[in-house]
Amino acid sequence: MDKSFILKGNICHTPVPGQLVIRENAFVVCEDGICRGVFDEVPERYAGLQVVDCGDRLILPGMTDLHLHAPQYAFCGTGMDDELLLWLERTAFPEEMRYADEAYAARAYGVFADRMKRGAATRAVIFATIHTKSSLILMDCMEKSGLVSYVGKVSMDRESPPELTEESAASAAAAEREFIRESLDRGYERTMPVITPRFVPSCSDALMEELGKIREEFDLPVQSHLSENPGEIDLVAELAPWSAFYGDVYDRFGLFGRQGRTVMAHCVHTGEKEAERIKECGVWIAHCPSSNMNLSSGIAPVRRYLDQGLRVGLGTDIGAGSSPSMFRAVTDAIQVSKLRWRLSGSGERPLTFAESFYLATKGGGSFFGKTGSFEEGCEFDALVLDDAVEPCARRLSVRERLERAVYLGLDERGIVMKFARGGLILEKKNR
Amino acid sequence: MDKSFILKGNICHTPVPGQLVIRENAFVVCEDGICRGVFDEVPERYAGLQVVDCGDRLILPGMTDLHLHAPQYAFCGTGMDDELLLWLERTAFPEEMRYADEAYAARAYGVFADRMKRGAATRAVIFATIHTKSSLILMDCMEKSGLVSYVGKVSMDRESPPELTEESAASAAAAEREFIRESLDRGYERTMPVITPRFVPSCSDALMEELGKIREEFDLPVQSHLSENPGEIDLVAELAPWSAFYGDVYDRFGLFGRQGRTVMAHCVHTGEKEAERIKECGVWIAHCPSSNMNLSSGIAPVRRYLDQGLRVGLGTDIGAGSSPSMFRAVTDAIQVSKLRWRLSGSGERPLTFAESFYLATKGGGSFFGKTGSFEEGCEFDALVLDDAVEPCARRLSVRERLERAVYLGLDERGIVMKFARGGLILEKKNR
């Protein structure tokens, strides 16, 4: 199958936030990996393209997992009785140390990439570890998976265990340059490096300054963490007493979206000033509800962010997030928004299904450019979903079937075809 | 396989709340359906029993789904953008009307019972609908599934759509008696009737009085809903202005545990006085975190209930709960307890994994008597779980494997054998 074809089936997408558009028994055209729109009949000009009849199945845009840690998949779902800083010390850091061993990295990242391939994400923005070679191994695995991804070698030179502390800002910068150059040299088609200061507590000002320069030098995007947990925020205030707020630290060093795309995970406790700066700088927020529950961080005010016009997508945040399922991230986001509405007294309306679906598709997808819906001109990422893997007693509407498939978490079981940029990356003969 | 045998494997249970006991490569003995304990070697007196070697798999107690609505499984995962009273009107009630049609009931309850069979619950306490014959069909299906269950024909005679309103308290009582007598006549081995006023808003005082008499007459347990949602609680206060609090209404009519076992779903907004009455009467609380998120009800103060010594178990509450997975109920309960801790400022510590696991096993199981752990004398309900269905990069401890399997929701995929009261009810040749 080349990158020009037509899928026929029940097409569901959210071109506009909160508006689920459903076209039953319709045709979506992919030409050279680019979506040409949804049609009730095949337009004359595409009459020569192969039509893949997906029958009664659902056809959805590929999703974007906007924040996750590949090395942490090995323990995903364990160590969940701790809060952030303790969890890092007892669970996350000890695992990340293992990636000094490239044989381990090859095995573990292989398992990880295989899981990503089976899931609903066609795009991902991923943390590796401080280890240059292992991070490149992860890039190899991701390239092979067919997903389109950004992978970051993590930078950290303080407030971390010795095994995960780079010797100096200079050596960390050198390692980062090596990682970037080597990854560019490898000529990946769909795997790109991203500047990755772990978070402010683990990066000295000197390192941040270096990363700012490297960002400029290579014109790369940036990913990090922001305002996840009160303890962490206090620590940042101590470490950077000159800062107006947590995000101000990244901004000071040219790592906050003004100069190029930046995604910040969490923003659970972001105040008005930080939110304004996020808006001003065009930073993406990766909302990670599972992680924010597991680490007792709280509930991000996503309704407020959307009302303010901020850019928001969803992340599984493996392994603080305890599920690799993007469908689950969609429902988690809705569920926690309902609890926030009920418990915070803020009057912020809960997210609707269509809004959360938008965040998982076009919301996060926009970090990659134009993808995440079936509008004309989007890069063609799609899932063909057989929701009949979970039997149902009666005929539901397509709208109901979609909501049900997402709430029941049928992504892994139900996805029978998966495309990224028009390339078929997974095909399953289901049952 | 008869009901006397030995399982060998990695045995995990919580005989005491919050204390996970793990015995690797150990033997658990089942004699005539009763657990005889866990041993490092097969005791002399059981030397004649067949040993089923489960290899490196996990052996867990069967779980109890303490609250769910069988008819609602047909739409499970849909209609989730509404709050309780609107959701009842738009989603739940229209579906329940369909069960006037016995052919539909047979099909839908067949799908439901099949799903129950595949899940982690070996016991369940289930709402049907007002329809006597369909409710008996559900009992047939549950009996065949092998699970041990209570099934209630629902009683409701007011504040409901006409199709779901029984004509009078007298006719509702007559139908309830018919249901109970017929279900007893059928001589089920593991399926029992339970008195089921839907909730106070849909039952007149006259009907409640009748149900209290029927309870006494047949000495049956009771299930209903309690203090789920602020709007519902206000309605109860209006409808029963003489009551001290919501639960007081059930108590007034002899339906609140003093006279026999009673389980109340939710208790999200239960105040001190209601909690004291619950304790005094020995009522079980079915905590349903998924449902309480989906309907924006809030987060039940489970830590407080446990500290007060109340009886608590977990329910999926299908279909307001959006997942039939009991593993997911375990993690949902932990996750929402963390959000409650963070958002309510109540200082109530989050639930630990071991505590939530206890709620799902022995906590809810106690409603059925002695079951839900592998202590000597318990009815033998067990799951053999192959957690390797989800590949892992490295060897984890058995403790970690259990937590991971639960967080990743591997129940349906991973259960390879399932026993209730010593009877093998599911066996799967995995992979």
PDB file of N, CA and C in Angstrom, chain B residues 79-109:
ATOM      1  N   GLY B  79     -23.097   8.225  26.965  1.00  0.00           N
ATOM      2  CA  GLY B  79     -23.941   9.152  27.726  1.00  0.00           C
ATOM      3  C   GLY B  79     -23.239   9.776  28.914  1.00  0.00           C
ATOM      4  N   MET B  80     -21.921   9.856  28.841  1.00  0.00           N
ATOM      5  CA  MET B  80     -21.160  10.247  30.016  1.00  0.00           C
ATOM      6  C   MET B  80     -21.024  11.753  30.196  1.00  0.00           C
ATOM      7  N   ASP B  81     -21.671  12.536  29.339  1.00  0.00           N
ATOM      8  CA  ASP B  81     -21.559  13.993  29.517  1.00  0.00           C
ATOM      9  C   ASP B  81     -22.625  14.582  30.445  1.00  0.00           C
ATOM     10  N   ASP B  82     -23.478  13.710  31.047  1.00  0.00           N
ATOM     11  CA  ASP B  82     -24.553  14.215  31.923  1.00  0.00           C
ATOM     12  C   ASP B  82     -24.324  13.916  33.411  1.00  0.00           C
ATOM     13  N   GLU B  83     -25.002  14.694  34.243  1.00  0.00           N
ATOM     14  CA  GLU B  83     -25.011  14.425  35.685  1.00  0.00           C
ATOM     15  C   GLU B  83     -26.138  13.444  36.033  1.00  0.00           C
ATOM     16  N   LEU B  84     -26.148  12.948  37.299  1.00  0.00           N
ATOM     17  CA  LEU B  84     -27.033  11.847  37.699  1.00  0.00           C
ATOM     18  C   LEU B  84     -28.476  11.940  37.202  1.00  0.00           C
ATOM     19  N   LEU B  85     -29.204  12.980  37.575  1.00  0.00           N
ATOM     20  CA  LEU B  85     -30.643  12.958  37.317  1.00  0.00           C
ATOM     21  C   LEU B  85     -30.933  13.066  35.816  1.00  0.00           C
ATOM     22  N   LEU B  86     -30.116  13.851  35.114  1.00  0.00           N
ATOM     23  CA  LEU B  86     -30.264  13.982  33.671  1.00  0.00           C
ATOM     24  C   LEU B  86     -29.849  12.684  32.962  1.00  0.00           C
ATOM     25  N   TRP B  87     -28.806  12.068  33.489  1.00  0.00           N
ATOM     26  CA  TRP B  87     -28.302  10.818  32.922  1.00  0.00           C
ATOM     27  C   TRP B  87     -29.338   9.702  33.072  1.00  0.00           C
ATOM     28  N   LEU B  88     -30.014   9.675  34.226  1.00  0.00           N
ATOM     29  CA  LEU B  88     -31.074   8.686  34.417  1.00  0.00           C
ATOM     30  C   LEU B  88     -32.145   8.866  33.337  1.00  0.00           C
ATOM     31  N   GLU B  89     -32.532  10.101  33.135  1.00  0.00           N
ATOM     32  CA  GLU B  89     -33.615  10.402  32.205  1.00  0.00           C
ATOM     33  C   GLU B  89     -33.238  10.112  30.760  1.00  0.00           C
ATOM     34  N   ARG B  90     -32.023  10.479  30.394  1.00  0.00           N
ATOM     35  CA  ARG B  90     -31.647  10.387  28.982  1.00  0.00           C
ATOM     36  C   ARG B  90     -30.989   9.085  28.588  1.00  0.00           C
ATOM     37  N   THR B  91     -30.341   8.422  29.547  1.00  0.00           N
ATOM     38  CA  THR B  91     -29.561   7.250  29.182  1.00  0.00           C
ATOM     39  C   THR B  91     -30.021   5.987  29.897  1.00  0.00           C
ATOM     40  N   ALA B  92     -30.095   6.046  31.212  1.00  0.00           N
ATOM     41  CA  ALA B  92     -30.352   4.818  31.971  1.00  0.00           C
ATOM     42  C   ALA B  92     -31.803   4.344  31.820  1.00  0.00           C
ATOM     43  N   PHE B  93     -32.741   5.249  32.048  1.00  0.00           N
ATOM     44  CA  PHE B  93     -34.144   4.824  32.015  1.00  0.00           C
ATOM     45  C   PHE B  93     -34.576   4.306  30.633  1.00  0.00           C
ATOM     46  N   PRO B  94     -34.251   5.010  29.553  1.00  0.00           N
ATOM     47  CA  PRO B  94     -34.658   4.483  28.238  1.00  0.00           C
ATOM     48  C   PRO B  94     -34.135   3.059  27.990  1.00  0.00           C
ATOM     49  N   GLU B  95     -32.925   2.782  28.454  1.00  0.00           N
ATOM     50  CA  GLU B  95     -32.399   1.428  28.268  1.00  0.00           C
ATOM     51  C   GLU B  95     -33.184   0.442  29.137  1.00  0.00           C
ATOM     52  N   GLU B  96     -33.429   0.812  30.372  1.00  0.00           N
ATOM     53  CA  GLU B  96     -34.115  -0.128  31.268  1.00  0.00           C
ATOM     54  C   GLU B  96     -35.517  -0.488  30.764  1.00  0.00           C
ATOM     55  N   MET B  97     -36.128   0.450  30.045  1.00  0.00           N
ATOM     56  CA  MET B  97     -37.466   0.154  29.490  1.00  0.00           C
ATOM     57  C   MET B  97     -37.431  -1.030  28.529  1.00  0.00           C
ATOM     58  N   ARG B  98     -36.307  -1.192  27.880  1.00  0.00           N
ATOM     59  CA  ARG B  98     -36.204  -2.272  26.889  1.00  0.00           C
ATOM     60  C   ARG B  98     -36.388  -3.656  27.499  1.00  0.00           C
ATOM     61  N   TYR B  99     -36.176  -3.754  28.809  1.00  0.00           N
ATOM     62  CA  TYR B  99     -36.224  -5.074  29.433  1.00  0.00           C
ATOM     63  C   TYR B  99     -37.640  -5.556  29.697  1.00  0.00           C
ATOM     64  N   ALA B 100     -38.626  -4.771  29.260  1.00  0.00           N
ATOM     65  CA  ALA B 100     -39.995  -5.278  29.198  1.00  0.00           C
ATOM     66  C   ALA B 100     -40.045  -6.400  28.150  1.00  0.00           C
ATOM     67  N   ASP B 101     -39.120  -6.327  27.233  1.00  0.00           N
ATOM     68  CA  ASP B 101     -39.018  -7.313  26.150  1.00  0.00           C
ATOM     69  C   ASP B 101     -38.071  -8.441  26.585  1.00  0.00           C
ATOM     70  N   GLU B 102     -38.644  -9.622  26.813  1.00  0.00           N
ATOM     71  CA  GLU B 102     -37.811 -10.703  27.362  1.00  0.00           C
ATOM     72  C   GLU B 102     -36.775 -11.226  26.375  1.00  0.00           C
ATOM     73  N   ALA B 103     -37.076 -11.131  25.107  1.00  0.00           N
ATOM     74  CA  ALA B 103     -36.091 -11.575  24.116  1.00  0.00           C
ATOM     75  C   ALA B 103     -34.868 -10.661  24.167  1.00  0.00           C
ATOM     76  N   TYR B 104     -35.149  -9.360  24.296  1.00  0.00           N
ATOM     77  CA  TYR B 104     -34.030  -8.419  24.431  1.00  0.00           C
ATOM     78  C   TYR B 104     -33.238  -8.712  25.697  1.00  0.00           C
ATOM     79  N   ALA B 105     -33.971  -8.934  26.782  1.00  0.00           N
ATOM     80  CA  ALA B 105     -33.316  -9.220  28.064  1.00  0.00           C
ATOM     81  C   ALA B 105     -32.410 -10.443  27.954  1.00  0.00           C
ATOM     82  N   ALA B 106     -32.906 -11.467  27.290  1.00  0.00           N
ATOM     83  CA  ALA B 106     -32.115 -12.696  27.178  1.00  0.00           C
ATOM     84  C   ALA B 106     -30.809 -12.414  26.435  1.00  0.00           C
ATOM     85  N   ARG B 107     -30.921 -11.634  25.367  1.00  0.00           N
ATOM     86  CA  ARG B 107     -29.712 -11.339  24.582  1.00  0.00           C
ATOM     87  C   ARG B 107     -28.766 -10.447  25.394  1.00  0.00           C
ATOM     88  N   ALA B 108     -29.304  -9.368  25.921  1.00  0.00           N
ATOM     89  CA  ALA B 108     -28.445  -8.395  26.607  1.00  0.00           C
ATOM     90  C   ALA B 108     -27.839  -8.981  27.880  1.00  0.00           C
ATOM     91  N   TYR B 109     -28.621  -9.731  28.643  1.00  0.00           N
ATOM     92  CA  TYR B 109     -28.089 -10.319  29.866  1.00  0.00           C
ATOM     93  C   TYR B 109     -27.086 -11.432  29.550  1.00  0.00           C
TER      94      TYR B 109
END
